Structure formats: C-alpha cells, structure tokens
Amino acid sequence: MPRLPRSLVSGDVRRHNLTLVLEHIVRSGPSARSEIAEATGLTRGAVTALAAALTEAGVLRETDPVASGKGRPITRLELAASDLAVLVAQVDADTATALLTTLAGDELFRVSARHGRPMGEPDVVLDVLASVVAEALGVASGLGRRVVEMPVVVFAPVGGEPPVVLADTDLGWGEVDAIGGLRSRLPSLPSTMSLESDAWLAALAERTVLESTESMLYIKSNSGIGGAILLEGRLVEGAHGVGGALGHIVIVPDGEPCECGQSGCLVTVAGPDVLLERAGLADLVAERGLATAIDELSSQIAAGATPAAAAWDDALPWIARSLQVLSMATDPDAIVIGGFWAAHTASIEQAFRANRPTLAGPRAGAPAIPAVVAGRLGADAALFGAVWAARDAVLADPSRLGV
C-alpha cells in the first residue's frame, strides 16, 4: 500500500490530537514521547497528557526501558491493541474481493473470486462475496487479529438508513441490502460494518495522495463509469445519494437507452462494455474476466491498434464534453482521472482543452484551470480509501481500541 496519509477527517481539538498521537505510533511503531512531539508538532507536555489518557484507557502501553547510550534508558509507547485488523469487502462487476490489513494499512491477506456477473441476481454475487469474506476472517483468526472495522465497497450509489445499494447498472441490481445479505450468510460478522460507494472512497484517497485541492472533480472507469465531486473538501452526496454518478450524465441527444432508465448517458458511448464490444474484445470478458479484458483494451489503445484506438477516439469527445459541462457547473481546481482511463489522461486532457472557455483564466503565471491529472492509486483506489477511512473511524474514537 502507499504510505498511510494523515486523517481524511478531523474532529474537535482533543480528539484530533489523540488521533495524531495514535497515527504516529500506527505508522512508525513504538515511539518515545519526544519522538511523537517532534513528528506531530505537539508540545512534549501535551503528548505526555494525551499518552497518559490513552494508557489509562488501555489503548497504549509502555515498552520495557531500552538503553539509549545517552544517559537514562528510553521508554517507548506502543499500541496495546496491536491485534487489530481492518477487513474490506468489495464487489465490482467482475469479482468479489476481501482485503485484510493492519490498522496501519499493511496488507495481511487478499483473496478475490470471479462471480461470473450474473445480471439481476444479487444473491449469487453475495454468495461469492460471503465466501471470500469468510476466508479472510479465518485468516484473521489464525493470525490472532480482531477485525475492528469492516467496510463493504460497492461500485454503485449508496443511500438510505440503514444504507443500501440504490442501483447497480453493471450488475442489473435495483435496491439491494448488501450488508443484511452478508449478515444472513455470516452471522458472526463484526458489528462495525459500513456500506460505501467505491468512487467516493477513491476520490478521497486520490485527493489525499495527490495533495491537490479541496475542490476536485473525480471521474474513473473500470467496470462502468463513476466519479465524485468534492467542493471545499466535502463530498457532494446529493439528496438521494447519487451525487457523482457521472456515468449517467445525459450527454448524447437522442442517444441509446441506458439501464438506468435514461437515454444518452455517457456510459452508453464511453463505458467499458461499449468500448470492448467495438474493439472486438467482448469475448475476452467471458473467457478471462472483465479486468483482464480492460487491461488488454487499454494496452491496445496505447499502442494505437485498431479497432480499439478507433473506439477510444470515438468516445473521447463525449468524455470531454461531459467534463466541460461538469467543470463549468462545479468550477474545480483539478480534474482527477481514475481507473483505466488514468493511463490515457493526456488524450482526455487534449480533448477537454479543445473546447475550454477562458472565462476564469488561466491567470498570468498560473496553470490552466482546472488541472487535469492522472490518479495514482490505480484499480485499488477504493480499497485504499476504505482502509484509510476505516483507520480514521477507529482512531477518532480511541475507546474502541481498548482491550
């Protein structure tokens, strides 16, 4: 995994400072109070008080004194709850994946299984997801790890209370209670489960790694086309949880019907299924899976091989037009391109700039507005985002770390 970023969220000052102390120990291992103070910018007195509170709560403990060679031995602080783990369950249009990590984000175990993309049959997909989750839970038990947080990631909009999948056009789902379905199959699942949309998690993770901006438009394609809008650091979820469903921007006049119920959506002219069909690679999906087929498609586009390159050239104007509409509506500082599109950011930017208005710049000496950049986290962006967000949720409530 990439280096663990600082928190994606923050709370009140005391909670924030507690999180800083814990984050440092999670990332760096056992640390002296002076080391924590130097790394976090907190005063030595503040670190001492925070460490005392965390030690009393059973979250931290002191190591045995170690000779320093500079006088008195050094006592370091370490997590008392070092047996914790995060388990991410993810389902996309091709596979079900379970990822087990330490609280620091170090990968302990990963397993994936293809579910065969049975359209309109969520029970079949959830059976496969439950199977890989059960395998990961068995590994966690064997390692002596307690799963303290379990995000479930879907490549679809999420909403409601309790949250459900609102619709997944890649799998032909309507409203699906994914968490309830998993619990019915695995009653011993952790109590702290959450249901998350992949694009939102990926966008937050990419923003943190890129350190780009507080206002960002994120668009990606792997199974379908998704995205997220961040304004002033906040996700635009929308009134019904479908904010950022960028694949379903209606962009083609009198276009083809989409499974979402509209006609002319971006995904009908630029989605991976469309590109794979036009590139003559549709059979590869059934033979080797969607991810492998998309990798081959991307390689052929990069090589300029027809008909894949021709299919991409046909899709580019529609992608650019969608970004032009969205950028005028949201005025982001940056557009981040994710999924397999990230490898083709240059061509997307060129098409975008070809019809870019000059109302807002660029200012003298400033870069073009908005910047168009490739995401850095690849196909695992949502998984990384889920692990980091789960870490933040745990560290923001130190009482959950007690043993």
Coordinates of C-alpha atoms in Angstrom, one line a residue:
M1 CA 0.0 0.0 0.0
P2 CA 1.1 3.6 -0.5
R3 CA 2.3 5.4 2.7
L4 CA -0.6 5.9 5.1
P5 CA -1.9 9.5 4.8
R6 CA -3.0 11.7 7.6
S7 CA -6.6 11.6 8.6
L8 CA -9.2 12.1 5.9
V9 CA -11.4 13.6 8.6
S10 CA -10.9 15.6 11.8
G11 CA -12.9 16.3 14.9
D12 CA -12.5 18.5 17.9
V13 CA -9.1 19.6 19.1
R14 CA -8.6 16.9 21.8
R15 CA -9.8 14.1 19.5
H16 CA -7.7 15.4 16.7
N17 CA -4.6 15.4 19.0
L18 CA -5.3 12.0 20.3
T19 CA -5.6 10.9 16.6
L20 CA -2.2 12.5 15.8
V21 CA -0.5 10.5 18.6
L22 CA -2.1 7.3 17.6
E23 CA -1.4 7.8 13.9
H24 CA 2.3 8.3 14.6
I25 CA 2.5 5.1 16.6
V26 CA 0.5 3.2 13.9
R27 CA 2.8 4.4 11.2
S28 CA 6.1 4.4 13.0
G29 CA 5.8 1.8 15.6
P30 CA 6.8 2.1 19.3
S31 CA 7.9 5.7 19.9
A32 CA 9.3 7.9 22.7
R33 CA 7.2 10.8 23.8
S34 CA 9.8 13.2 22.4
E35 CA 9.7 11.5 19.1
I36 CA 5.9 11.8 19.0
A37 CA 6.1 15.5 19.9
E38 CA 8.7 16.2 17.2
A39 CA 6.8 14.3 14.5
T40 CA 3.3 15.8 15.3
G41 CA 4.2 19.3 16.3
L42 CA 2.5 18.9 19.7
T43 CA 4.3 20.0 22.8
R44 CA 6.0 17.5 25.0
G45 CA 3.6 18.3 27.8
A46 CA 0.6 17.7 25.5
V47 CA 2.0 14.4 24.4
T48 CA 2.6 13.3 28.0
A49 CA -1.0 14.2 28.9
L50 CA -2.5 12.5 25.9
A51 CA -0.4 9.4 26.3
A52 CA -1.4 9.2 30.0
A53 CA -5.1 9.2 29.0
L54 CA -4.6 6.6 26.3
T55 CA -2.5 4.4 28.6
E56 CA -5.2 4.6 31.3
A57 CA -7.8 3.6 28.7
G58 CA -5.8 0.6 27.8
V59 CA -5.0 1.8 24.3
L60 CA -1.3 2.4 24.8
R61 CA 1.3 0.7 27.0
E62 CA 4.9 1.4 27.8
T63 CA 7.7 -0.8 26.5
D64 CA 10.5 -2.0 28.7
P65 CA 13.2 0.6 29.1
V66 CA 15.9 0.4 26.5
A67 CA 19.4 1.8 26.9
S68 CA 19.9 4.8 24.8
G69 CA 23.6 5.4 25.2
K70 CA 22.9 9.0 26.3
G71 CA 22.1 8.5 30.0
R72 CA 18.8 7.2 31.2
P73 CA 17.1 4.4 29.4
I74 CA 14.3 5.3 26.9
T75 CA 10.7 4.1 27.5
R76 CA 8.6 4.0 24.3
L77 CA 4.8 3.8 23.8
E78 CA 3.2 1.1 21.7
L79 CA -0.3 0.1 20.8
A80 CA -1.7 -2.2 23.4
A81 CA -4.4 -3.2 20.9
S82 CA -1.8 -4.4 18.3
D83 CA -4.1 -7.3 17.4
L84 CA -6.5 -5.2 15.4
A85 CA -7.3 -5.6 11.8
V86 CA -9.4 -3.9 9.1
L87 CA -11.3 -6.1 6.6
V88 CA -12.6 -4.6 3.4
A89 CA -15.1 -6.5 1.3
Q90 CA -15.5 -5.2 -2.2
V91 CA -17.7 -6.3 -5.1
D92 CA -17.4 -5.0 -8.6
A93 CA -18.8 -6.1 -12.0
D94 CA -16.3 -8.9 -12.2
T95 CA -15.0 -10.1 -8.8
A96 CA -15.6 -10.2 -5.1
T97 CA -12.5 -9.3 -3.0
A98 CA -11.7 -9.4 0.7
L99 CA -8.6 -7.4 1.9
L100 CA -7.3 -7.8 5.4
T101 CA -4.9 -5.2 6.7
T102 CA -3.3 -3.9 9.9
L103 CA -4.6 -0.7 11.3
A104 CA -1.5 0.9 9.7
G105 CA -2.7 -0.3 6.3
D106 CA -0.1 -3.1 5.8
E107 CA -1.7 -5.9 3.8
L108 CA -2.1 -9.2 5.7
F109 CA -4.2 -11.2 3.2
R110 CA -6.1 -10.7 0.0
V111 CA -8.4 -13.0 -1.9
S112 CA -10.6 -12.5 -4.9
A113 CA -13.0 -14.7 -6.8
R114 CA -14.9 -14.1 -10.0
H115 CA -18.7 -14.2 -9.6
G116 CA -19.5 -14.5 -13.3
R117 CA -21.5 -11.3 -13.5
P118 CA -25.0 -12.9 -13.2
M119 CA -27.1 -9.9 -14.2
G120 CA -30.0 -9.2 -11.8
E121 CA -29.1 -11.9 -9.3
P122 CA -27.6 -10.3 -6.2
D123 CA -27.9 -13.4 -4.2
V124 CA -25.4 -15.2 -6.4
V125 CA -22.9 -12.3 -6.1
L126 CA -23.4 -12.1 -2.3
D127 CA -22.7 -15.8 -2.0
V128 CA -19.3 -15.3 -3.6
L129 CA -18.6 -12.2 -1.6
A130 CA -19.5 -14.0 1.7
S131 CA -17.2 -16.9 0.7
V132 CA -14.1 -14.6 0.3
V133 CA -15.0 -12.7 3.5
A134 CA -15.3 -16.0 5.4
E135 CA -11.8 -17.0 4.1
A136 CA -10.3 -13.6 5.2
L137 CA -12.0 -13.9 8.7
G138 CA -10.4 -17.3 9.1
V139 CA -7.0 -15.9 8.3
A140 CA -7.6 -13.1 10.7
S141 CA -8.4 -15.6 13.5
G142 CA -5.4 -17.7 12.7
L143 CA -3.2 -14.5 12.9
G144 CA -4.8 -13.6 16.3
R145 CA -6.3 -10.4 14.7
R146 CA -9.6 -8.9 15.8
V147 CA -11.5 -7.2 12.9
V148 CA -12.4 -3.9 14.4
E149 CA -13.9 -2.3 11.2
M150 CA -15.4 -3.8 8.1
P151 CA -16.3 -1.5 5.2
V152 CA -18.3 -3.1 2.3
V153 CA -17.5 -1.4 -1.0
V154 CA -19.8 -1.5 -4.0
F155 CA -19.4 0.1 -7.4
A156 CA -22.7 1.8 -7.2
P157 CA -24.6 4.7 -5.4
V158 CA -25.4 4.1 -1.8
G159 CA -28.1 5.7 0.3
G160 CA -30.8 5.3 2.9
E161 CA -30.7 4.4 6.6
P162 CA -29.6 1.8 7.1
P163 CA -27.6 2.2 3.8
V164 CA -28.4 0.0 0.8
V165 CA -27.2 -0.2 -2.8
L166 CA -29.6 2.1 -4.6
A167 CA -28.9 0.6 -8.1
D168 CA -26.0 -1.1 -9.8
T169 CA -26.4 -1.0 -13.5
D170 CA -23.2 -3.0 -14.0
L171 CA -24.9 -6.0 -12.3
G172 CA -28.5 -5.3 -13.1
W173 CA -29.3 -4.6 -9.4
G174 CA -32.1 -2.5 -8.1
E175 CA -32.1 -1.7 -4.4
V176 CA -30.1 -4.3 -2.5
D177 CA -29.3 -4.7 1.2
A178 CA -25.7 -5.9 0.8
I179 CA -24.9 -5.7 4.5
G180 CA -28.0 -7.5 5.5
G181 CA -27.3 -10.2 2.9
L182 CA -23.8 -10.7 4.2
R183 CA -25.0 -10.9 7.8
S184 CA -27.6 -13.5 6.9
R185 CA -24.8 -15.6 5.4
L186 CA -22.2 -14.9 8.1
P187 CA -23.9 -14.1 11.4
S188 CA -20.5 -13.6 13.2
L189 CA -19.5 -10.6 11.2
P190 CA -18.2 -7.5 13.1
S191 CA -20.8 -5.1 14.4
T192 CA -19.0 -2.1 12.9
M193 CA -19.8 -2.6 9.2
S194 CA -20.4 0.2 6.7
L195 CA -21.6 0.3 3.1
E196 CA -19.6 2.6 0.8
S197 CA -19.6 3.7 -2.8
D198 CA -16.2 3.0 -4.4
A199 CA -16.0 6.3 -6.3
W200 CA -16.4 8.4 -3.2
L201 CA -13.7 6.4 -1.4
A202 CA -11.4 6.5 -4.4
A203 CA -11.8 10.3 -4.7
L204 CA -11.0 10.9 -1.1
A205 CA -7.9 8.6 -1.3
E206 CA -6.7 10.2 -4.5
R207 CA -7.1 13.7 -3.1
T208 CA -5.1 12.8 -0.1
V209 CA -2.2 11.2 -2.0
L210 CA -2.1 13.9 -4.7
E211 CA -2.4 16.7 -2.1
S212 CA -4.0 18.5 -4.9
T213 CA -7.0 20.5 -3.9
E214 CA -10.1 20.9 -1.7
S215 CA -12.3 21.3 -4.8
M216 CA -11.9 18.4 -7.2
L217 CA -13.8 16.5 -9.9
Y218 CA -13.0 12.8 -10.0
I219 CA -14.0 10.5 -12.8
K220 CA -13.0 6.9 -13.4
S221 CA -13.8 3.9 -15.5
N222 CA -13.1 0.3 -14.6
S223 CA -16.4 -1.7 -14.6
G224 CA -18.6 1.2 -15.6
I225 CA -18.1 5.0 -15.3
G226 CA -18.3 6.6 -11.9
G227 CA -17.0 9.6 -10.0
A228 CA -17.3 12.1 -7.2
I229 CA -17.5 15.8 -6.7
L230 CA -15.6 17.4 -3.8
L231 CA -16.2 21.0 -3.0
E232 CA -14.3 22.7 -0.2
G233 CA -13.2 19.2 0.9
R234 CA -16.7 17.8 1.2
L235 CA -18.3 15.1 -1.0
V236 CA -21.4 16.2 -2.8
E237 CA -23.6 13.2 -2.0
G238 CA -26.8 14.7 -3.2
A239 CA -30.3 14.5 -1.7
H240 CA -30.7 10.8 -2.8
G241 CA -27.1 9.6 -2.6
V242 CA -26.4 9.7 -6.4
G243 CA -24.1 12.7 -6.4
G244 CA -21.1 11.8 -8.5
A245 CA -22.9 9.2 -10.7
L246 CA -21.0 10.7 -13.6
G247 CA -21.5 7.8 -16.0
H248 CA -25.2 8.7 -16.1
I249 CA -24.8 12.3 -17.2
V250 CA -27.1 12.6 -20.2
I251 CA -24.8 13.9 -22.8
V252 CA -25.9 12.4 -26.2
P253 CA -29.0 13.9 -27.8
D254 CA -31.5 11.2 -28.7
G255 CA -28.9 8.7 -27.5
E256 CA -29.2 5.0 -26.8
P257 CA -31.3 3.8 -23.8
C258 CA -29.4 3.2 -20.6
E259 CA -30.1 0.6 -18.0
C260 CA -30.6 3.5 -15.5
G261 CA -33.8 4.4 -17.3
Q262 CA -32.5 7.5 -19.2
S263 CA -31.2 7.7 -22.7
G264 CA -28.0 9.2 -23.9
C265 CA -25.9 8.6 -20.8
L266 CA -22.1 8.9 -21.0
V267 CA -21.7 5.2 -20.2
T268 CA -23.7 4.3 -23.4
V269 CA -21.0 5.8 -25.6
A270 CA -17.8 5.6 -23.4
G271 CA -18.4 2.8 -20.9
P272 CA -16.0 -0.2 -20.9
D273 CA -18.6 -2.7 -22.2
V274 CA -19.2 -0.4 -25.3
L275 CA -15.5 0.0 -25.9
L276 CA -14.8 -3.7 -25.5
E277 CA -17.5 -4.5 -28.0
R278 CA -16.3 -2.0 -30.6
A279 CA -12.7 -3.2 -30.1
G280 CA -13.7 -6.8 -30.7
L281 CA -12.7 -7.9 -27.2
A282 CA -16.2 -8.7 -25.7
D283 CA -15.5 -12.5 -25.9
L284 CA -12.4 -12.0 -23.7
V285 CA -14.6 -10.8 -20.8
A286 CA -16.3 -14.2 -20.6
E287 CA -13.0 -16.1 -21.1
R288 CA -10.7 -14.3 -18.7
G289 CA -12.8 -11.7 -16.8
L290 CA -13.6 -8.0 -17.1
A291 CA -10.4 -6.7 -15.5
T292 CA -8.2 -8.7 -17.9
A293 CA -10.2 -7.6 -20.9
I294 CA -9.9 -3.9 -19.9
D295 CA -6.2 -4.3 -19.4
E296 CA -5.9 -5.6 -23.0
L297 CA -8.2 -2.8 -24.3
S298 CA -6.0 -0.2 -22.6
S299 CA -2.8 -1.7 -24.0
Q300 CA -4.3 -1.7 -27.5
I301 CA -5.5 1.9 -27.1
A302 CA -2.0 2.9 -26.0
A303 CA -0.4 1.1 -28.9
G304 CA -2.7 2.8 -31.4
A305 CA -4.1 -0.6 -32.5
T306 CA -7.4 -0.6 -34.4
P307 CA -10.2 -1.0 -33.7
A308 CA -9.5 -0.3 -30.0
A309 CA -7.9 3.0 -30.7
A310 CA -10.7 4.0 -33.1
A311 CA -13.3 3.1 -30.4
W312 CA -11.4 5.3 -27.9
D313 CA -11.2 8.2 -30.4
D314 CA -15.0 8.0 -30.8
A315 CA -15.5 8.1 -27.1
L316 CA -13.1 11.0 -26.3
P317 CA -15.4 13.8 -27.5
W318 CA -18.2 12.6 -25.2
I319 CA -15.9 12.2 -22.2
A320 CA -14.5 15.7 -22.9
R321 CA -18.0 17.2 -23.3
S322 CA -19.1 15.7 -20.0
L323 CA -16.1 17.1 -18.2
Q324 CA -16.6 20.5 -19.8
V325 CA -20.2 20.6 -18.6
L326 CA -19.2 19.4 -15.1
S327 CA -16.3 21.7 -14.8
M328 CA -18.4 24.7 -15.6
A329 CA -21.0 23.6 -13.1
T330 CA -18.6 22.9 -10.2
D331 CA -15.5 25.0 -11.1
P332 CA -13.0 22.6 -9.6
D333 CA -9.3 23.3 -9.2
A334 CA -8.5 19.8 -10.5
I335 CA -10.0 17.0 -12.5
V336 CA -8.5 13.6 -11.5
I337 CA -8.8 10.7 -13.9
G338 CA -9.0 7.3 -12.4
G339 CA -9.5 3.6 -13.3
F340 CA -8.0 2.5 -16.7
W341 CA -8.7 6.0 -18.0
A342 CA -5.8 7.3 -15.9
A343 CA -3.3 5.8 -18.4
H344 CA -5.0 7.9 -21.1
T345 CA -5.2 11.2 -19.2
A346 CA -3.2 13.1 -21.9
S347 CA -5.7 12.3 -24.6
I348 CA -8.6 13.2 -22.3
E349 CA -7.0 16.5 -21.4
Q350 CA -6.3 17.3 -25.0
A351 CA -9.9 16.8 -25.9
F352 CA -11.1 18.7 -22.9
R353 CA -8.8 21.7 -23.6
A354 CA -10.0 21.8 -27.2
N355 CA -13.3 23.5 -26.1
R356 CA -12.3 25.1 -22.8
P357 CA -13.7 28.5 -22.1
T358 CA -11.5 31.3 -20.9
L359 CA -13.9 33.0 -18.5
A360 CA -11.8 32.1 -15.5
G361 CA -8.3 32.2 -16.8
P362 CA -5.7 30.9 -16.9
R363 CA -4.3 33.8 -14.8
A364 CA -0.9 35.2 -15.7
G365 CA 1.7 32.8 -14.4
A366 CA -0.9 30.3 -13.2
P367 CA -1.6 26.8 -14.6
A368 CA -4.6 26.2 -16.8
I369 CA -7.8 25.9 -14.8
P370 CA -8.6 23.2 -13.9
A371 CA -5.6 21.0 -13.8
V372 CA -6.2 17.5 -15.4
V373 CA -4.1 14.9 -13.7
A374 CA -4.0 11.1 -13.6
G375 CA -4.9 9.3 -10.4
R376 CA -2.0 7.5 -8.7
L377 CA -3.8 4.6 -6.9
G378 CA -4.9 2.5 -9.9
A379 CA -7.5 -0.2 -9.6
D380 CA -7.0 -0.4 -5.8
A381 CA -8.0 3.2 -5.1
A382 CA -11.3 2.4 -3.5
L383 CA -9.7 -0.4 -1.4
F384 CA -7.0 2.1 -0.1
G385 CA -9.7 4.7 0.6
A386 CA -11.8 2.2 2.5
V387 CA -8.8 1.1 4.7
W388 CA -7.8 4.7 5.4
A389 CA -11.3 5.8 6.2
A390 CA -11.8 2.8 8.5
R391 CA -8.5 3.6 10.2
D392 CA -9.7 7.2 10.7
A393 CA -13.0 6.0 12.2
V394 CA -11.2 3.8 14.7
L395 CA -8.6 6.3 15.7
A396 CA -11.2 9.1 16.0
D397 CA -12.8 7.0 18.9
P398 CA -9.9 5.8 20.9
S399 CA -12.2 3.9 23.3
R400 CA -12.8 1.4 20.5
L401 CA -9.1 0.4 20.7
G402 CA -9.3 -0.7 24.3
V403 CA -8.6 -4.4 25.2

